[in-house]
Amino acid sequence: MYHSHAPLTPGPRPEAGVTVRLTDWQVHPQLAAHKTGNYLPYRLAGAEAVAAGAFEGWLRLGDTLADGSRTAPLLELGGEWVVPAGGLPSVTRAHFLQQARLRDQPFTERPVRLAELPSISRAWVCGSGVGVVPLRELWLEGQRLKLEAVWPDGADEVTCWPGVNP
């Protein structure tokens, strides 16, 4: 068996934030919260987003936001941080939220209806390959929502963009 290691090179840090596209792809209702071999919808959502020029694609679970194709969403709705229920847990997001808790930033985990997405004031995508990255724009059905892209304060090795010293 051959093993090798190559450093992750995601490119330059997107200082202005990234664009995310809400796709039509659905996660499996019974498997969405579990790491399984059922990753085809994730691959297809990611490919659709990249083909459209977006950094990431978000998946649905019925009429709610479920997950990202390769990252985990974190939203700010009505001044409250919200973790959408229904997708895979994220080690990077959990680490970031633990840091936020230490700074008295509360959050809730709950289903987020697709109809709530136009009310997002800020959002981030969290993943081990990218850290915690702010959204500058969310592409919804027939609407492009401009967001305030704010990089997190106090980034560390887990939450910063790869290759950027925290």
mmCIF file of C-alpha atoms in Angstrom:
data_model
loop_
_atom_site.group_PDB
_atom_site.id
_atom_site.type_symbol
_atom_site.label_atom_id
_atom_site.label_comp_id
_atom_site.label_asym_id
_atom_site.label_seq_id
_atom_site.Cartn_x
_atom_site.Cartn_y
_atom_site.Cartn_z
ATOM 1 C CA MET A 1 0.000 0.000 0.000
ATOM 2 C CA TYR A 2 1.328 3.439 -0.922
ATOM 3 C CA HIS A 3 0.811 6.452 1.344
ATOM 4 C CA SER A 4 1.863 10.009 0.706
ATOM 5 C CA HIS A 5 1.253 13.408 2.180
ATOM 6 C CA ALA A 6 0.781 16.635 0.289
ATOM 7 C CA PRO A 7 0.016 19.962 1.948
ATOM 8 C CA LEU A 8 -3.433 21.432 1.438
ATOM 9 C CA THR A 9 -3.201 24.357 -0.958
ATOM 10 C CA PRO A 10 -6.622 25.977 -1.216
ATOM 11 C CA GLY A 11 -5.230 29.152 -2.761
ATOM 12 C CA PRO A 12 -5.183 32.692 -1.450
ATOM 13 C CA ARG A 13 -7.505 33.656 1.373
ATOM 14 C CA PRO A 14 -10.737 35.137 -0.045
ATOM 15 C CA GLU A 15 -10.504 38.437 1.858
ATOM 16 C CA ALA A 16 -13.946 39.631 0.718
ATOM 17 C CA GLY A 17 -15.593 36.349 1.750
ATOM 18 C CA VAL A 18 -17.122 33.664 -0.439
ATOM 19 C CA THR A 19 -20.292 32.988 -2.381
ATOM 20 C CA VAL A 20 -22.603 30.080 -1.533
ATOM 21 C CA ARG A 21 -25.391 28.702 -3.703
ATOM 22 C CA LEU A 22 -28.492 27.035 -2.285
ATOM 23 C CA THR A 23 -28.902 23.984 -4.516
ATOM 24 C CA ASP A 24 -31.906 21.754 -5.146
ATOM 25 C CA TRP A 25 -30.031 18.707 -3.851
ATOM 26 C CA GLN A 26 -31.533 16.943 -0.839
ATOM 27 C CA VAL A 27 -29.817 14.954 1.877
ATOM 28 C CA HIS A 28 -31.293 11.583 2.826
ATOM 29 C CA PRO A 29 -33.758 12.192 5.692
ATOM 30 C CA GLN A 30 -32.494 9.245 7.754
ATOM 31 C CA LEU A 31 -28.799 9.492 6.927
ATOM 32 C CA ALA A 32 -28.196 13.269 6.885
ATOM 33 C CA ALA A 33 -26.742 13.461 10.400
ATOM 34 C CA HIS A 34 -24.463 10.427 9.944
ATOM 35 C CA LYS A 35 -21.186 9.924 8.112
ATOM 36 C CA THR A 36 -22.084 7.307 5.494
ATOM 37 C CA GLY A 37 -21.195 6.297 1.968
ATOM 38 C CA ASN A 38 -24.214 8.301 0.794
ATOM 39 C CA TYR A 39 -22.208 11.317 -0.344
ATOM 40 C CA LEU A 40 -23.480 11.580 -3.940
ATOM 41 C CA PRO A 41 -25.875 14.479 -3.187
ATOM 42 C CA TYR A 42 -22.979 16.340 -1.539
ATOM 43 C CA ARG A 43 -20.740 15.832 -4.571
ATOM 44 C CA LEU A 44 -23.493 16.910 -6.966
ATOM 45 C CA ALA A 45 -24.343 20.025 -4.919
ATOM 46 C CA GLY A 46 -20.674 20.991 -4.796
ATOM 47 C CA ALA A 47 -20.240 20.463 -8.531
ATOM 48 C CA GLU A 48 -23.370 22.529 -9.268
ATOM 49 C CA ALA A 49 -22.130 25.371 -7.080
ATOM 50 C CA VAL A 50 -18.630 25.426 -8.575
ATOM 51 C CA ALA A 51 -20.025 25.273 -12.132
ATOM 52 C CA ALA A 52 -22.130 28.346 -11.298
ATOM 53 C CA GLY A 53 -19.073 30.174 -9.921
ATOM 54 C CA ALA A 54 -19.781 29.718 -6.194
ATOM 55 C CA PHE A 55 -17.363 28.486 -3.538
ATOM 56 C CA GLU A 56 -19.853 26.128 -1.870
ATOM 57 C CA GLY A 57 -23.268 24.544 -2.349
ATOM 58 C CA TRP A 58 -25.859 24.094 0.396
ATOM 59 C CA LEU A 59 -28.203 21.129 0.538
ATOM 60 C CA ARG A 60 -31.800 20.871 1.722
ATOM 61 C CA LEU A 61 -33.805 18.539 3.893
ATOM 62 C CA GLY A 62 -37.384 19.130 2.822
ATOM 63 C CA ASP A 63 -38.061 22.831 3.377
ATOM 64 C CA THR A 64 -35.053 23.336 5.685
ATOM 65 C CA LEU A 65 -31.338 23.982 5.210
ATOM 66 C CA ALA A 66 -29.426 20.783 5.977
ATOM 67 C CA ASP A 67 -25.714 21.067 5.247
ATOM 68 C CA GLY A 68 -22.943 22.274 2.977
ATOM 69 C CA SER A 69 -21.448 20.157 0.231
ATOM 70 C CA ARG A 70 -18.023 20.255 1.915
ATOM 71 C CA THR A 71 -18.437 22.637 4.838
ATOM 72 C CA ALA A 72 -20.903 23.243 7.662
ATOM 73 C CA PRO A 73 -23.008 26.415 7.746
ATOM 74 C CA LEU A 74 -23.262 28.823 10.673
ATOM 75 C CA LEU A 75 -25.854 31.598 10.348
ATOM 76 C CA GLU A 76 -26.711 34.847 12.075
ATOM 77 C CA LEU A 77 -30.480 35.312 12.153
ATOM 78 C CA GLY A 78 -32.060 38.139 14.134
ATOM 79 C CA GLY A 79 -28.780 38.760 15.967
ATOM 80 C CA GLU A 80 -28.582 35.106 17.086
ATOM 81 C CA TRP A 81 -26.075 32.562 15.860
ATOM 82 C CA VAL A 82 -27.848 29.467 14.537
ATOM 83 C CA VAL A 83 -26.506 26.033 13.644
ATOM 84 C CA PRO A 84 -28.901 24.451 11.139
ATOM 85 C CA ALA A 85 -30.124 21.091 12.453
ATOM 86 C CA GLY A 86 -30.150 18.148 10.099
ATOM 87 C CA GLY A 87 -26.646 17.907 8.669
ATOM 88 C CA LEU A 88 -23.355 16.363 9.665
ATOM 89 C CA PRO A 89 -21.651 17.617 12.801
ATOM 90 C CA SER A 90 -18.541 19.694 12.139
ATOM 91 C CA VAL A 91 -15.399 19.557 14.269
ATOM 92 C CA THR A 92 -14.279 22.978 12.981
ATOM 93 C CA ARG A 93 -17.664 24.593 13.674
ATOM 94 C CA ALA A 94 -17.837 22.966 17.130
ATOM 95 C CA HIS A 95 -14.354 24.299 17.969
ATOM 96 C CA PHE A 96 -15.282 27.784 16.752
ATOM 97 C CA LEU A 97 -18.527 27.750 18.759
ATOM 98 C CA GLN A 98 -16.651 26.620 21.864
ATOM 99 C CA GLN A 99 -14.372 29.654 21.467
ATOM 100 C CA ALA A 100 -17.425 31.873 20.947
ATOM 101 C CA ARG A 101 -19.024 30.482 24.096
ATOM 102 C CA LEU A 102 -15.956 31.603 26.041
ATOM 103 C CA ARG A 103 -16.595 35.135 24.698
ATOM 104 C CA ASP A 104 -20.268 34.936 25.747
ATOM 105 C CA GLN A 105 -21.574 34.513 22.194
ATOM 106 C CA PRO A 106 -24.625 32.255 22.504
ATOM 107 C CA PHE A 107 -25.935 30.033 19.712
ATOM 108 C CA THR A 108 -28.779 27.622 19.144
ATOM 109 C CA GLU A 109 -29.130 24.527 17.010
ATOM 110 C CA ARG A 110 -32.484 24.243 15.278
ATOM 111 C CA PRO A 111 -34.094 23.576 11.913
ATOM 112 C CA VAL A 112 -33.735 26.605 9.629
ATOM 113 C CA ARG A 113 -36.564 26.937 7.135
ATOM 114 C CA LEU A 114 -35.550 27.938 3.621
ATOM 115 C CA ALA A 115 -37.995 30.847 3.919
ATOM 116 C CA GLU A 116 -35.755 32.263 6.715
ATOM 117 C CA LEU A 117 -32.626 32.433 4.541
ATOM 118 C CA PRO A 118 -33.355 35.924 3.112
ATOM 119 C CA SER A 119 -33.253 37.183 6.738
ATOM 120 C CA ILE A 120 -29.638 36.107 7.323
ATOM 121 C CA SER A 121 -27.462 39.071 8.301
ATOM 122 C CA ARG A 122 -24.138 37.181 8.348
ATOM 123 C CA ALA A 123 -23.040 33.614 7.691
ATOM 124 C CA TRP A 124 -19.930 31.465 7.692
ATOM 125 C CA VAL A 125 -18.907 28.109 6.278
ATOM 126 C CA CYS A 126 -16.773 25.936 8.544
ATOM 127 C CA GLY A 127 -14.543 23.079 7.484
ATOM 128 C CA SER A 128 -11.235 21.440 8.269
ATOM 129 C CA GLY A 129 -9.890 22.353 4.813
ATOM 130 C CA VAL A 130 -10.773 26.054 5.003
ATOM 131 C CA GLY A 131 -11.321 27.035 8.652
ATOM 132 C CA VAL A 132 -14.182 29.488 9.277
ATOM 133 C CA VAL A 133 -14.912 31.623 6.193
ATOM 134 C CA PRO A 134 -17.478 34.445 5.932
ATOM 135 C CA LEU A 135 -20.060 34.637 3.169
ATOM 136 C CA ARG A 136 -20.258 37.776 1.077
ATOM 137 C CA GLU A 137 -23.186 36.525 -0.998
ATOM 138 C CA LEU A 138 -25.824 33.797 -0.799
ATOM 139 C CA TRP A 139 -27.495 32.773 -4.029
ATOM 140 C CA LEU A 140 -31.089 31.753 -3.412
ATOM 141 C CA GLU A 141 -33.760 30.886 -5.961
ATOM 142 C CA GLY A 142 -34.030 34.058 -8.032
ATOM 143 C CA GLN A 143 -32.233 36.210 -5.447
ATOM 144 C CA ARG A 144 -28.649 37.132 -4.606
ATOM 145 C CA LEU A 145 -28.418 38.110 -0.973
ATOM 146 C CA LYS A 146 -25.476 40.401 -0.124
ATOM 147 C CA LEU A 147 -24.046 39.775 3.347
ATOM 148 C CA GLU A 148 -21.588 41.503 5.640
ATOM 149 C CA ALA A 149 -18.468 39.341 5.349
ATOM 150 C CA VAL A 150 -16.716 39.364 8.731
ATOM 151 C CA TRP A 151 -13.717 37.146 9.408
ATOM 152 C CA PRO A 152 -13.748 35.756 12.953
ATOM 153 C CA ASP A 153 -11.639 37.398 15.628
ATOM 154 C CA GLY A 154 -9.111 35.280 17.451
ATOM 155 C CA ALA A 155 -8.560 32.708 14.702
ATOM 156 C CA ASP A 156 -6.328 29.782 15.615
ATOM 157 C CA GLU A 157 -4.867 26.805 13.725
ATOM 158 C CA VAL A 158 -8.336 25.244 13.432
ATOM 159 C CA THR A 159 -10.372 28.267 12.374
ATOM 160 C CA CYS A 160 -7.960 30.214 10.142
ATOM 161 C CA TRP A 161 -7.578 29.866 6.371
ATOM 162 C CA PRO A 162 -4.842 27.277 5.605
ATOM 163 C CA GLY A 163 -1.410 28.806 5.188
ATOM 164 C CA VAL A 164 -2.395 31.974 7.082
ATOM 165 C CA ASN A 165 -0.695 32.429 10.425
ATOM 166 C CA PRO A 166 -3.272 32.955 13.163
#
